[in-house]
Amino acid sequence: MLNIAFVGAGSVEFTRQLLRDILSFPELGGVRLALHDIDPERLRVAEGLARLTAEEHGAKPVITTSLDRRRTLDGADVVVNMVAVGGHAATLKDFEVAAGFGVRQTIGDTLGIGGIFRALRTFPLLDGLAADILAVCPDAWLLNYTNPMAMNLQYLAAVAPKVKAVGLCHSVYWTVRDLSELVGVPFEEIDFLSAGVNHQAWVLAWEHQGRDLYPALDAAIDADPELRRRVRVDMYRHLGRYPTETSEHSSEYVPWYLRDDAEIERLRIPVGDYVQISAANLAEYERVRDCLARGEHPSPREDEDAVEYAPQVIHSLATGERRTIQITTPNTGLITNLPAGAAVEVPATLDRTGVHPHHVGALPPQLAALNRNFLNVVELTVAAAVEGDPAHVRHAAMCDPSTAATLPVERIWALCDALTEAHGTALPPALRSKTPPGKRSATPRSDAPSGDASPIATRNDTPPSTPSNTSPTAPRGAAPPTAPRGDAPPATPRGEASPGTPRGGASPAAPQDDARGSD
C-alpha cells in the first residue's frame, strides 16, 4: 500500500480536504499517512482530523506524526507539500510594506512583489525538502501545492532536477466547471483544452459534443452587464481567450488595472483581499483546534467544496486508472512558444506509472506574450536564488508588470530593500543584503545548477510533435491541440464564471498561511 507524507500538515483546512478525498476511495482505505509540521500544536490538530476523517469513511489507514521531516519522508511513495513559509505574519509584511510604497496587491502569492518575496522565503524550504527526498525516498512523487507555483517548480527543476516534482492547482477545474454551469451544460459532458502558466493559463478550446461553447458564453455575458465588471471578462474581450484564474489574481499579473482608481472601481477589484482570506484561515484553524479540544466534531465550512488533484494522482498511482488533470511542469517542448525549461501548466495523463504531460504546441501569440512577461519575473527570481545575486531580486521587480506600472525604478529598488529588511533571516543568506544601483550582477557560477537540466519530474514520453492520448475521465480537459482559436478576433465579450467568491488559488480551500513557519 502507498505511503503518503504530508509536509505542512498543520495547514489543517487543506489537510482535511485532501484526507477526505483520499479516504473516500475504497482502494486507499489502508494507506499509510505520515504527517509532518514544525508546530507541535498544529501537528496534534492535524492528527486529530486525520483520525476523525478515517472514522467517518470507515477507513483504517496507518497514521503517524513527526516533527522530524526526514523521518516522515522515509519510504514515502508520494510527498504532498503545502507549507506556507512565514504564515499570516509574513503575508502582512508583503502587503503592508508594499502598500507603504503605493503598490496595490490583491492576493500577492504568485507574481508581483508579494510573489517574489514569498518565493525567496520558500526556496530554502524547497532545498531541504529536495535533499530529504533524494536521501530517503528518491523515487517518490512530490506533489506541490505551495505558491508561488511557477517559481517553486522552476526552482526545483534548477536545483534538484532528479526530484519528480509536479505542481497542482484547482483553478482550471473550477473555471471550466463554473463556465459550463453559466451556459447550462453539464461539466461532465464537456471537453476542454487549457494551457499557459499557473494562475495565467487560458481556456483554448471548450466544447460540448463538438459544439463550441464560447458563443453561448457570449450570449450569457451580453445578458448580464455586471459580468463585464470583472477583470477576467475585460481581459477576455481584448485577448480572445478566457483566463483560468480569478479576477482577483489576474489583475496582479498585467499592468493595466491596479494602478488606476477608476479601473479598480469599474471592475470591482478587492485590493488587499488575501489579507482577509489569510486571517479567515487562521480563525478557521483556531475553531477546528478548539472543537477538537472539546471533543466536538469540527464540521467543514459551508464554502468547503474543493475537488483536489492530489488524491486523483495518488489513486491513479495505486490503481492504474487513467485520468487527465492540469499540472505545472518544466517546459520540455510542451508549449513551443514559451521558454524551454520554464514552468508551464498543461494537461497531463495519470496512470500507474506516473504523470505524463501533454504536448500542446504554440499558444496564440498574444497569450504567449503575456505568459512570457510572467515568466520573465519567474526566471529572474529563480536566478537570484540560484546565483546568490540580490540584484536579480530587483530586476525581477523591475520586470513585474504591475510593480513597474506603479513605481519608478529607484522606488522599486527601495521597496525591495524594505522587504528584504522586513523578512530578514527568512530569505536565503546571499539575498539578505541591500544592493545599491550601479553594482554589476555576479557572473553565474559555472557550477550553478542549470534550469535546462532534464526533469525526471514529469516524464514527457510523447515526442513533442505528437499529442499524447487523453482520457475521457472527468475532468476531461483534452480537446485536440488543433482546436485552439486564440487568433479569433475578440470582438464579442465572453463571460465570467462565479463573479462572487474567488476560487482557484485564492480560494480559502487552498493551502494558505495557516501553516506557520518553515523547516
Coordinates of C-alpha atoms in Angstrom, one line a residue:
M1 CA 0.0 0.0 0.0
L2 CA 1.2 3.5 -0.7
N3 CA 3.0 5.6 1.8
I4 CA 1.8 9.3 1.7
A5 CA 3.7 12.0 3.5
F6 CA 2.2 15.4 4.2
V7 CA 4.7 18.3 4.7
G8 CA 3.0 21.3 6.3
A9 CA 0.1 19.1 7.7
G10 CA -0.6 21.9 10.1
S11 CA -2.5 23.7 7.3
V12 CA -5.4 21.8 8.7
E13 CA -8.2 23.1 6.4
F14 CA -6.3 21.9 3.4
T15 CA -5.2 18.7 5.1
R16 CA -8.8 17.9 6.0
Q17 CA -9.9 18.2 2.4
L18 CA -7.1 16.1 1.0
L19 CA -7.7 13.4 3.6
R20 CA -11.4 13.4 2.9
D21 CA -10.8 12.9 -0.8
I22 CA -8.1 10.3 -0.4
L23 CA -10.0 8.2 2.1
S24 CA -13.2 8.4 0.0
F25 CA -11.5 5.9 -2.4
P26 CA -12.1 2.4 -1.1
E27 CA -8.8 1.3 -2.6
L28 CA -6.9 3.8 -0.4
G29 CA -8.5 3.0 2.9
G30 CA -5.4 1.3 4.2
V31 CA -2.7 3.8 3.1
R32 CA 0.0 5.0 5.4
L33 CA -0.4 8.7 6.2
A34 CA 2.7 10.3 7.7
L35 CA 2.0 13.9 8.9
H36 CA 4.7 16.5 9.5
D37 CA 4.7 20.0 10.7
I38 CA 7.2 22.1 12.7
D39 CA 4.4 23.4 15.1
P40 CA 3.6 20.7 17.7
E41 CA 0.1 22.1 18.4
R42 CA -0.8 22.1 14.7
L43 CA 0.5 18.7 14.2
R44 CA -1.7 17.4 17.0
V45 CA -4.7 19.0 15.4
A46 CA -3.8 17.5 12.0
E47 CA -3.6 14.1 13.6
G48 CA -6.9 14.5 15.3
L49 CA -8.5 15.5 12.0
A50 CA -6.9 12.5 10.2
R51 CA -8.2 10.0 12.7
L52 CA -11.7 11.6 12.6
T53 CA -11.8 11.6 8.8
A54 CA -10.7 8.0 8.7
E55 CA -13.5 7.0 11.2
E56 CA -16.1 8.9 9.1
H57 CA -15.1 7.0 6.0
G58 CA -14.8 3.6 7.7
A59 CA -11.1 3.6 6.6
K60 CA -8.2 2.1 8.5
P61 CA -5.1 4.0 7.4
V62 CA -1.9 3.8 9.4
I63 CA -1.4 7.4 10.8
T64 CA 1.9 8.6 12.1
T65 CA 3.2 12.1 13.0
S66 CA 6.6 13.6 13.5
L67 CA 8.3 16.9 13.9
D68 CA 11.2 15.5 12.0
R69 CA 10.7 15.9 8.3
R70 CA 13.2 13.3 7.1
R71 CA 11.8 10.7 9.4
T72 CA 8.3 11.5 8.0
L73 CA 9.5 11.1 4.4
D74 CA 11.4 7.9 4.9
G75 CA 10.0 5.3 2.4
A76 CA 7.3 7.7 1.1
D77 CA 5.8 7.0 -2.4
V78 CA 4.1 10.4 -2.5
V79 CA 5.0 13.6 -0.8
V80 CA 2.4 16.4 -0.6
N81 CA 3.9 19.9 0.1
M82 CA 1.6 22.6 1.4
V83 CA 3.8 24.8 3.6
A84 CA 3.3 28.5 3.6
V85 CA 6.6 29.8 4.9
G86 CA 6.2 32.6 7.5
G87 CA 2.4 32.2 7.8
H88 CA 0.0 35.1 8.2
A89 CA 2.7 37.4 9.7
A90 CA 4.8 37.2 6.5
T91 CA 1.7 37.8 4.4
L92 CA 1.0 41.0 6.3
K93 CA 4.6 42.2 5.7
D94 CA 4.3 41.6 2.0
F95 CA 1.1 43.7 1.8
E96 CA 1.9 46.4 4.4
V97 CA 5.4 47.2 3.2
A98 CA 4.2 47.3 -0.5
A99 CA 1.2 49.5 0.4
G100 CA 3.6 52.0 2.0
F101 CA 5.2 52.4 -1.4
G102 CA 1.8 52.8 -3.1
V103 CA 1.9 49.2 -4.6
R104 CA -1.5 47.6 -4.6
Q105 CA -2.0 43.8 -4.4
T106 CA -5.0 41.6 -4.2
I107 CA -3.5 38.1 -3.5
G108 CA 0.2 38.5 -3.6
D109 CA 1.2 34.9 -3.7
T110 CA 2.1 34.3 -7.4
L111 CA 3.7 37.2 -9.1
G112 CA 4.2 40.9 -8.2
I113 CA 6.3 42.0 -5.2
G114 CA 4.5 39.6 -2.9
G115 CA 5.0 36.6 -5.1
I116 CA 8.7 37.4 -5.5
F117 CA 9.4 37.6 -1.8
R118 CA 7.1 34.6 -1.0
A119 CA 9.2 32.6 -3.4
L120 CA 12.5 33.8 -1.8
R121 CA 11.4 32.7 1.6
T122 CA 10.1 29.4 0.3
F123 CA 13.3 28.4 -1.7
P124 CA 15.3 27.4 1.4
L125 CA 12.4 25.1 2.4
L126 CA 12.5 23.5 -1.0
D127 CA 16.3 23.0 -0.8
G128 CA 15.8 21.0 2.4
L129 CA 12.8 19.1 1.2
A130 CA 14.5 18.1 -2.0
A131 CA 17.6 16.9 -0.1
D132 CA 15.5 14.8 2.2
I133 CA 13.5 13.3 -0.7
L134 CA 16.7 12.3 -2.5
A135 CA 18.1 10.8 0.7
V136 CA 15.2 8.7 1.9
C137 CA 12.6 8.4 -0.8
P138 CA 14.3 9.2 -4.2
D139 CA 11.5 7.6 -6.2
A140 CA 8.7 9.5 -4.6
W141 CA 6.4 11.9 -6.4
L142 CA 6.5 15.4 -4.9
L143 CA 3.0 17.0 -5.3
N144 CA 3.4 20.7 -4.7
Y145 CA 0.5 23.0 -3.7
T146 CA 2.7 25.7 -2.2
N147 CA 2.7 29.1 -4.1
P148 CA 4.2 30.7 -6.0
M149 CA 3.7 27.6 -8.1
A150 CA 5.7 28.6 -11.2
M151 CA 8.6 29.9 -9.3
N152 CA 8.8 27.0 -6.9
L153 CA 8.6 24.4 -9.7
Q154 CA 11.2 26.2 -11.9
Y155 CA 13.5 26.5 -8.9
L156 CA 13.2 22.8 -8.1
A157 CA 13.9 21.9 -11.7
A158 CA 17.1 24.1 -11.5
V159 CA 18.5 22.8 -8.2
A160 CA 17.1 19.3 -7.9
P161 CA 16.1 18.0 -11.3
K162 CA 16.0 14.4 -10.1
V163 CA 13.1 15.1 -7.8
K164 CA 9.9 14.0 -9.5
A165 CA 8.0 17.3 -8.8
V166 CA 4.6 18.2 -10.1
G167 CA 2.6 21.4 -9.3
L168 CA -1.1 21.0 -8.6
C169 CA -3.8 23.7 -8.6
H170 CA -7.5 23.5 -9.0
S171 CA -8.1 26.9 -10.7
V172 CA -8.6 25.4 -14.2
Y173 CA -11.1 22.9 -12.9
W174 CA -13.2 25.5 -11.2
T175 CA -13.0 27.9 -14.0
V176 CA -14.3 25.4 -16.6
R177 CA -16.8 24.0 -14.2
D178 CA -18.3 27.4 -13.4
L179 CA -18.3 28.5 -17.1
S180 CA -20.1 25.3 -18.0
E181 CA -22.7 26.0 -15.3
L182 CA -23.1 29.5 -16.6
V183 CA -24.1 28.3 -20.0
G184 CA -26.2 25.4 -18.7
V185 CA -24.1 22.5 -19.9
P186 CA -23.1 19.6 -17.5
F187 CA -19.4 19.8 -16.8
E188 CA -19.1 16.0 -17.1
E189 CA -20.1 16.2 -20.8
I190 CA -17.7 18.9 -21.9
D191 CA -14.2 18.7 -23.5
F192 CA -11.7 21.5 -23.0
L193 CA -8.0 22.3 -23.5
S194 CA -6.2 24.7 -21.2
A195 CA -2.5 25.7 -21.2
G196 CA -0.2 28.6 -20.2
V197 CA 1.3 29.1 -16.8
N198 CA -0.2 28.5 -13.4
H199 CA -2.6 31.3 -12.5
Q200 CA -2.3 32.7 -16.0
A201 CA -3.4 29.9 -18.3
W202 CA -6.1 30.1 -21.0
V203 CA -9.2 28.1 -22.0
L204 CA -8.0 27.4 -25.5
A205 CA -10.9 25.1 -26.5
W206 CA -14.2 24.4 -24.8
E207 CA -16.8 22.2 -26.4
H208 CA -20.0 20.2 -25.8
Q209 CA -20.5 17.2 -28.1
G210 CA -18.4 19.0 -30.7
R211 CA -20.1 22.4 -30.3
D212 CA -18.0 25.4 -29.4
L213 CA -19.4 26.8 -26.1
Y214 CA -17.9 30.3 -26.4
P215 CA -20.9 31.7 -28.4
A216 CA -23.2 30.6 -25.6
L217 CA -20.9 32.4 -23.1
D218 CA -21.1 35.5 -25.3
A219 CA -24.8 35.4 -25.0
A220 CA -24.7 35.0 -21.2
I221 CA -22.4 38.0 -20.8
D222 CA -24.5 40.1 -23.1
A223 CA -27.5 39.4 -20.9
D224 CA -25.7 40.3 -17.7
P225 CA -23.8 43.6 -17.8
E226 CA -22.5 43.0 -14.3
L227 CA -20.3 40.2 -15.7
R228 CA -18.5 42.8 -17.7
R229 CA -17.4 44.4 -14.4
R230 CA -14.8 41.7 -13.9
V231 CA -11.1 41.7 -14.8
R232 CA -11.2 38.3 -16.4
V233 CA -14.0 39.3 -18.7
D234 CA -12.2 42.5 -19.6
M235 CA -9.1 40.6 -20.5
Y236 CA -11.1 38.1 -22.4
R237 CA -12.8 40.7 -24.5
H238 CA -9.4 42.1 -25.6
L239 CA -7.4 38.9 -25.8
G240 CA -9.9 36.4 -27.3
R241 CA -9.5 33.6 -24.7
Y242 CA -10.7 33.2 -21.2
P243 CA -8.2 33.3 -18.3
T244 CA -8.3 30.4 -15.9
E245 CA -7.6 32.2 -12.7
T246 CA -9.9 34.5 -10.7
S247 CA -10.2 38.2 -11.5
E248 CA -8.5 39.0 -8.2
H249 CA -5.4 37.0 -9.2
S250 CA -5.5 38.1 -12.8
S251 CA -5.5 41.8 -12.0
E252 CA -2.0 41.5 -10.5
Y253 CA -0.2 39.9 -13.5
V254 CA -0.8 42.7 -16.0
P255 CA 0.0 46.5 -15.9
W256 CA -3.5 47.8 -16.7
Y257 CA -5.7 47.7 -13.6
L258 CA -4.3 48.1 -10.1
R259 CA -2.6 51.4 -10.7
D260 CA -5.9 53.0 -11.8
D261 CA -8.5 54.0 -9.2
A262 CA -11.2 54.1 -11.9
E263 CA -10.4 50.6 -13.1
I264 CA -10.5 49.3 -9.5
E265 CA -14.0 50.8 -9.2
R266 CA -15.2 49.7 -12.6
L267 CA -14.0 46.1 -12.2
R268 CA -14.7 45.7 -8.5
I269 CA -11.1 44.7 -7.7
P270 CA -10.8 43.9 -4.0
V271 CA -7.4 45.4 -3.1
G272 CA -5.8 43.6 -0.1
D273 CA -8.2 40.6 -0.4
Y274 CA -5.7 38.0 0.6
V275 CA -5.1 39.6 3.9
Q276 CA -8.7 38.8 4.9
I277 CA -8.5 35.3 3.4
S278 CA -5.4 34.6 5.3
A279 CA -6.9 35.9 8.5
A280 CA -10.1 33.8 7.9
N281 CA -7.9 30.7 7.5
L282 CA -6.2 31.4 10.8
A283 CA -9.5 31.8 12.5
E284 CA -10.7 28.6 11.0
Y285 CA -7.7 26.8 12.3
E286 CA -8.4 28.1 15.8
R287 CA -12.0 27.0 15.5
V288 CA -11.1 23.5 14.5
R289 CA -8.4 23.3 17.2
D290 CA -10.9 24.3 19.9
C291 CA -13.6 21.9 18.7
L292 CA -11.2 19.0 18.8
A293 CA -10.1 20.1 22.3
R294 CA -13.7 20.0 23.5
G295 CA -14.3 16.6 21.9
E296 CA -16.6 18.1 19.3
H297 CA -16.8 17.4 15.6
P298 CA -15.4 20.4 13.7
S299 CA -17.9 20.4 10.8
P300 CA -16.5 21.8 7.5
R301 CA -17.1 25.4 6.5
E302 CA -20.1 26.0 4.2
D303 CA -17.8 27.0 1.3
E304 CA -15.6 23.9 1.6
D305 CA -16.3 22.3 -1.8
A306 CA -12.8 21.8 -3.2
V307 CA -12.0 19.0 -5.6
E308 CA -8.3 18.4 -5.4
Y309 CA -5.9 16.8 -7.8
A310 CA -3.5 15.1 -5.4
P311 CA -6.0 12.4 -4.4
Q312 CA -6.6 11.6 -8.0
V313 CA -2.8 11.3 -8.7
I314 CA -2.5 9.0 -5.7
H315 CA -5.5 6.9 -6.7
S316 CA -4.1 6.5 -10.3
L317 CA -0.7 5.5 -8.9
A318 CA -2.3 2.9 -6.8
T319 CA -4.9 1.5 -9.2
G320 CA -3.7 2.4 -12.7
E321 CA -6.9 4.3 -13.5
R322 CA -6.2 6.8 -16.3
R323 CA -7.5 10.3 -15.9
T324 CA -6.4 13.8 -17.2
I325 CA -5.7 16.7 -14.9
Q326 CA -3.7 20.0 -15.2
I327 CA -0.1 20.2 -13.9
T328 CA 2.8 22.6 -13.7
T329 CA 6.0 21.1 -15.0
P330 CA 9.2 22.3 -16.8
N331 CA 8.6 23.1 -20.5
T332 CA 10.2 20.3 -22.5
G333 CA 8.8 21.4 -25.8
L334 CA 5.2 21.2 -24.4
I335 CA 4.4 24.8 -25.3
T336 CA 6.6 25.7 -28.2
N337 CA 6.4 29.5 -28.0
L338 CA 7.3 29.7 -24.3
P339 CA 10.9 29.4 -23.0
A340 CA 12.5 25.9 -22.7
G341 CA 12.7 24.9 -19.0
A342 CA 10.1 27.4 -17.9
A343 CA 7.4 26.1 -15.5
V344 CA 4.3 25.8 -17.6
E345 CA 0.8 24.5 -16.9
V346 CA -0.5 21.8 -19.3
P347 CA -2.8 18.8 -19.3
A348 CA -1.3 15.5 -18.2
T349 CA -2.4 11.9 -18.1
L350 CA -2.2 9.9 -14.9
D351 CA -1.7 6.2 -14.6
R352 CA 0.1 3.6 -12.5
T353 CA 3.5 4.6 -13.9
G354 CA 3.2 8.3 -13.1
V355 CA 2.3 11.7 -14.6
H356 CA 2.7 12.3 -18.3
P357 CA 2.3 15.9 -19.6
H358 CA 0.8 16.5 -23.0
H359 CA 2.3 18.4 -25.9
V360 CA 0.2 21.5 -26.6
G361 CA 2.1 23.3 -29.3
A362 CA 2.1 27.0 -29.8
L363 CA -0.2 29.3 -27.8
P364 CA -1.9 32.2 -29.7
P365 CA 0.8 34.9 -29.9
Q366 CA -1.0 37.5 -27.7
L367 CA -1.4 34.9 -24.9
A368 CA 2.2 33.7 -25.2
A369 CA 3.4 37.3 -25.0
L370 CA 1.6 37.8 -21.6
N371 CA 2.9 34.5 -20.4
R372 CA 6.5 35.4 -21.3
N373 CA 6.1 38.6 -19.3
F374 CA 5.0 36.5 -16.4
L375 CA 7.9 34.0 -16.9
N376 CA 10.5 36.8 -17.0
V377 CA 9.7 37.6 -13.4
V378 CA 9.9 33.9 -12.6
E379 CA 13.2 33.4 -14.3
L380 CA 14.8 36.4 -12.6
T381 CA 13.5 35.4 -9.1
V382 CA 14.9 31.9 -9.6
A383 CA 18.2 33.3 -10.9
A384 CA 18.5 35.5 -7.8
A385 CA 18.4 32.4 -5.6
V386 CA 20.4 30.0 -7.8
E387 CA 23.2 32.6 -8.4
G388 CA 23.0 34.2 -5.0
D389 CA 22.6 37.6 -6.6
P390 CA 20.4 40.2 -4.8
A391 CA 20.4 42.5 -7.8
H392 CA 18.3 39.9 -9.7
V393 CA 15.6 40.3 -7.0
R394 CA 15.4 44.0 -8.0
H395 CA 15.5 43.0 -11.7
A396 CA 12.5 40.7 -11.2
A397 CA 10.6 43.5 -9.5
M398 CA 11.5 45.9 -12.3
C399 CA 10.1 43.4 -14.9
D400 CA 7.0 42.7 -12.9
P401 CA 4.1 44.3 -14.9
S402 CA 2.1 45.7 -12.0
T403 CA 5.0 46.9 -9.9
A404 CA 6.7 48.5 -12.9
A405 CA 3.4 50.2 -13.9
T406 CA 3.2 51.8 -10.4
L407 CA 6.7 52.8 -9.4
P408 CA 9.8 54.4 -11.0
V409 CA 13.0 52.3 -10.9
E410 CA 14.5 53.9 -7.8
R411 CA 11.4 53.3 -5.8
I412 CA 11.3 49.7 -6.9
W413 CA 14.8 49.1 -5.6
A414 CA 13.8 50.9 -2.3
L415 CA 10.8 48.6 -2.0
C416 CA 12.9 45.5 -2.4
D417 CA 15.3 46.9 0.2
A418 CA 12.4 47.4 2.6
L419 CA 11.0 43.9 2.1
T420 CA 14.5 42.4 2.4
E421 CA 14.8 44.1 5.8
A422 CA 11.3 43.1 6.8
H423 CA 11.8 39.4 6.1
G424 CA 15.4 39.2 7.3
T425 CA 16.6 35.7 8.0
A426 CA 13.6 34.1 6.3
L427 CA 15.4 34.9 3.0
P428 CA 18.4 32.9 1.6
P429 CA 21.6 34.3 3.2
A430 CA 23.1 35.6 0.0
L431 CA 19.9 37.7 -0.7
R432 CA 19.6 39.5 2.7
S433 CA 21.7 42.5 1.8
K434 CA 20.7 45.7 0.2
T435 CA 22.1 46.2 -3.3
P436 CA 22.7 49.8 -4.5
P437 CA 22.1 50.5 -8.2
G438 CA 25.3 50.5 -10.2
K439 CA 26.7 47.3 -8.8
R440 CA 27.1 44.7 -11.6
S441 CA 25.3 41.4 -11.2
A442 CA 27.5 38.5 -10.3
T443 CA 28.6 36.3 -13.2
P444 CA 26.7 33.0 -13.0
R445 CA 28.8 30.3 -11.3
S446 CA 30.0 27.6 -13.6
D447 CA 28.8 25.0 -11.1
A448 CA 25.4 26.5 -10.6
P449 CA 22.6 24.2 -11.4
S450 CA 21.1 24.7 -14.9
G451 CA 17.5 25.3 -15.4
D452 CA 17.7 23.3 -18.6
A453 CA 18.5 20.1 -16.7
S454 CA 16.2 17.4 -17.9
P455 CA 13.5 16.9 -15.3
I456 CA 12.8 13.4 -14.1
A457 CA 9.8 15.1 -12.5
T458 CA 7.1 14.6 -15.2
R459 CA 8.3 12.4 -18.0
N460 CA 7.2 13.6 -21.4
D461 CA 7.1 10.2 -23.0
T462 CA 5.4 11.6 -26.2
P463 CA 7.5 13.2 -28.9
P464 CA 6.8 17.0 -29.0
S465 CA 5.3 16.7 -32.4
T466 CA 2.6 14.2 -31.3
P467 CA -0.2 14.9 -28.8
S468 CA -0.5 12.4 -26.0
N469 CA -3.5 10.3 -25.7
T470 CA -6.1 11.7 -23.4
S471 CA -8.6 10.1 -21.1
P472 CA -12.3 10.8 -21.1
T473 CA -12.4 10.5 -17.3
A474 CA -13.5 13.8 -15.7
P475 CA -12.1 16.4 -15.6
R476 CA -11.9 15.6 -19.4
G477 CA -9.7 18.6 -20.4
A478 CA -8.5 17.1 -23.6
A479 CA -9.7 18.7 -26.8
P480 CA -7.3 18.1 -29.6
P481 CA -4.5 20.7 -29.7
T482 CA -5.7 21.7 -33.2
A483 CA -8.8 23.2 -31.5
P484 CA -7.4 26.5 -30.0
R485 CA -9.0 29.5 -31.6
G486 CA -6.8 32.1 -29.9
D487 CA -6.4 34.2 -33.1
A488 CA -10.1 34.8 -33.3
P489 CA -11.0 38.5 -33.1
P490 CA -12.0 39.5 -29.5
A491 CA -15.0 41.5 -30.8
T492 CA -17.6 39.7 -28.7
P493 CA -17.4 39.6 -24.9
R494 CA -17.3 36.2 -23.3
G495 CA -18.4 35.6 -19.8
E496 CA -17.2 35.4 -16.3
A497 CA -17.9 32.4 -14.1
S498 CA -18.8 32.9 -10.5
P499 CA -18.3 36.7 -10.1
G500 CA -18.7 36.4 -6.4
T501 CA -16.3 34.3 -4.1
P502 CA -12.9 33.8 -5.8
R503 CA -12.0 30.2 -6.5
G504 CA -8.8 28.7 -7.7
G505 CA -5.6 29.7 -6.0
A506 CA -7.3 32.5 -4.0
S507 CA -9.8 30.1 -2.5
P508 CA -10.0 29.6 1.2
A509 CA -9.6 26.0 0.4
A510 CA -6.1 26.4 -0.9
P511 CA -3.0 25.7 1.2
Q512 CA -2.9 29.1 2.9
D513 CA -1.0 31.0 5.6
D514 CA -2.3 28.9 8.5
A515 CA 0.8 26.7 8.1
R516 CA 3.3 28.5 10.2
G517 CA 6.9 28.8 9.6
S518 CA 9.1 26.5 7.6
D519 CA 11.6 23.7 8.1

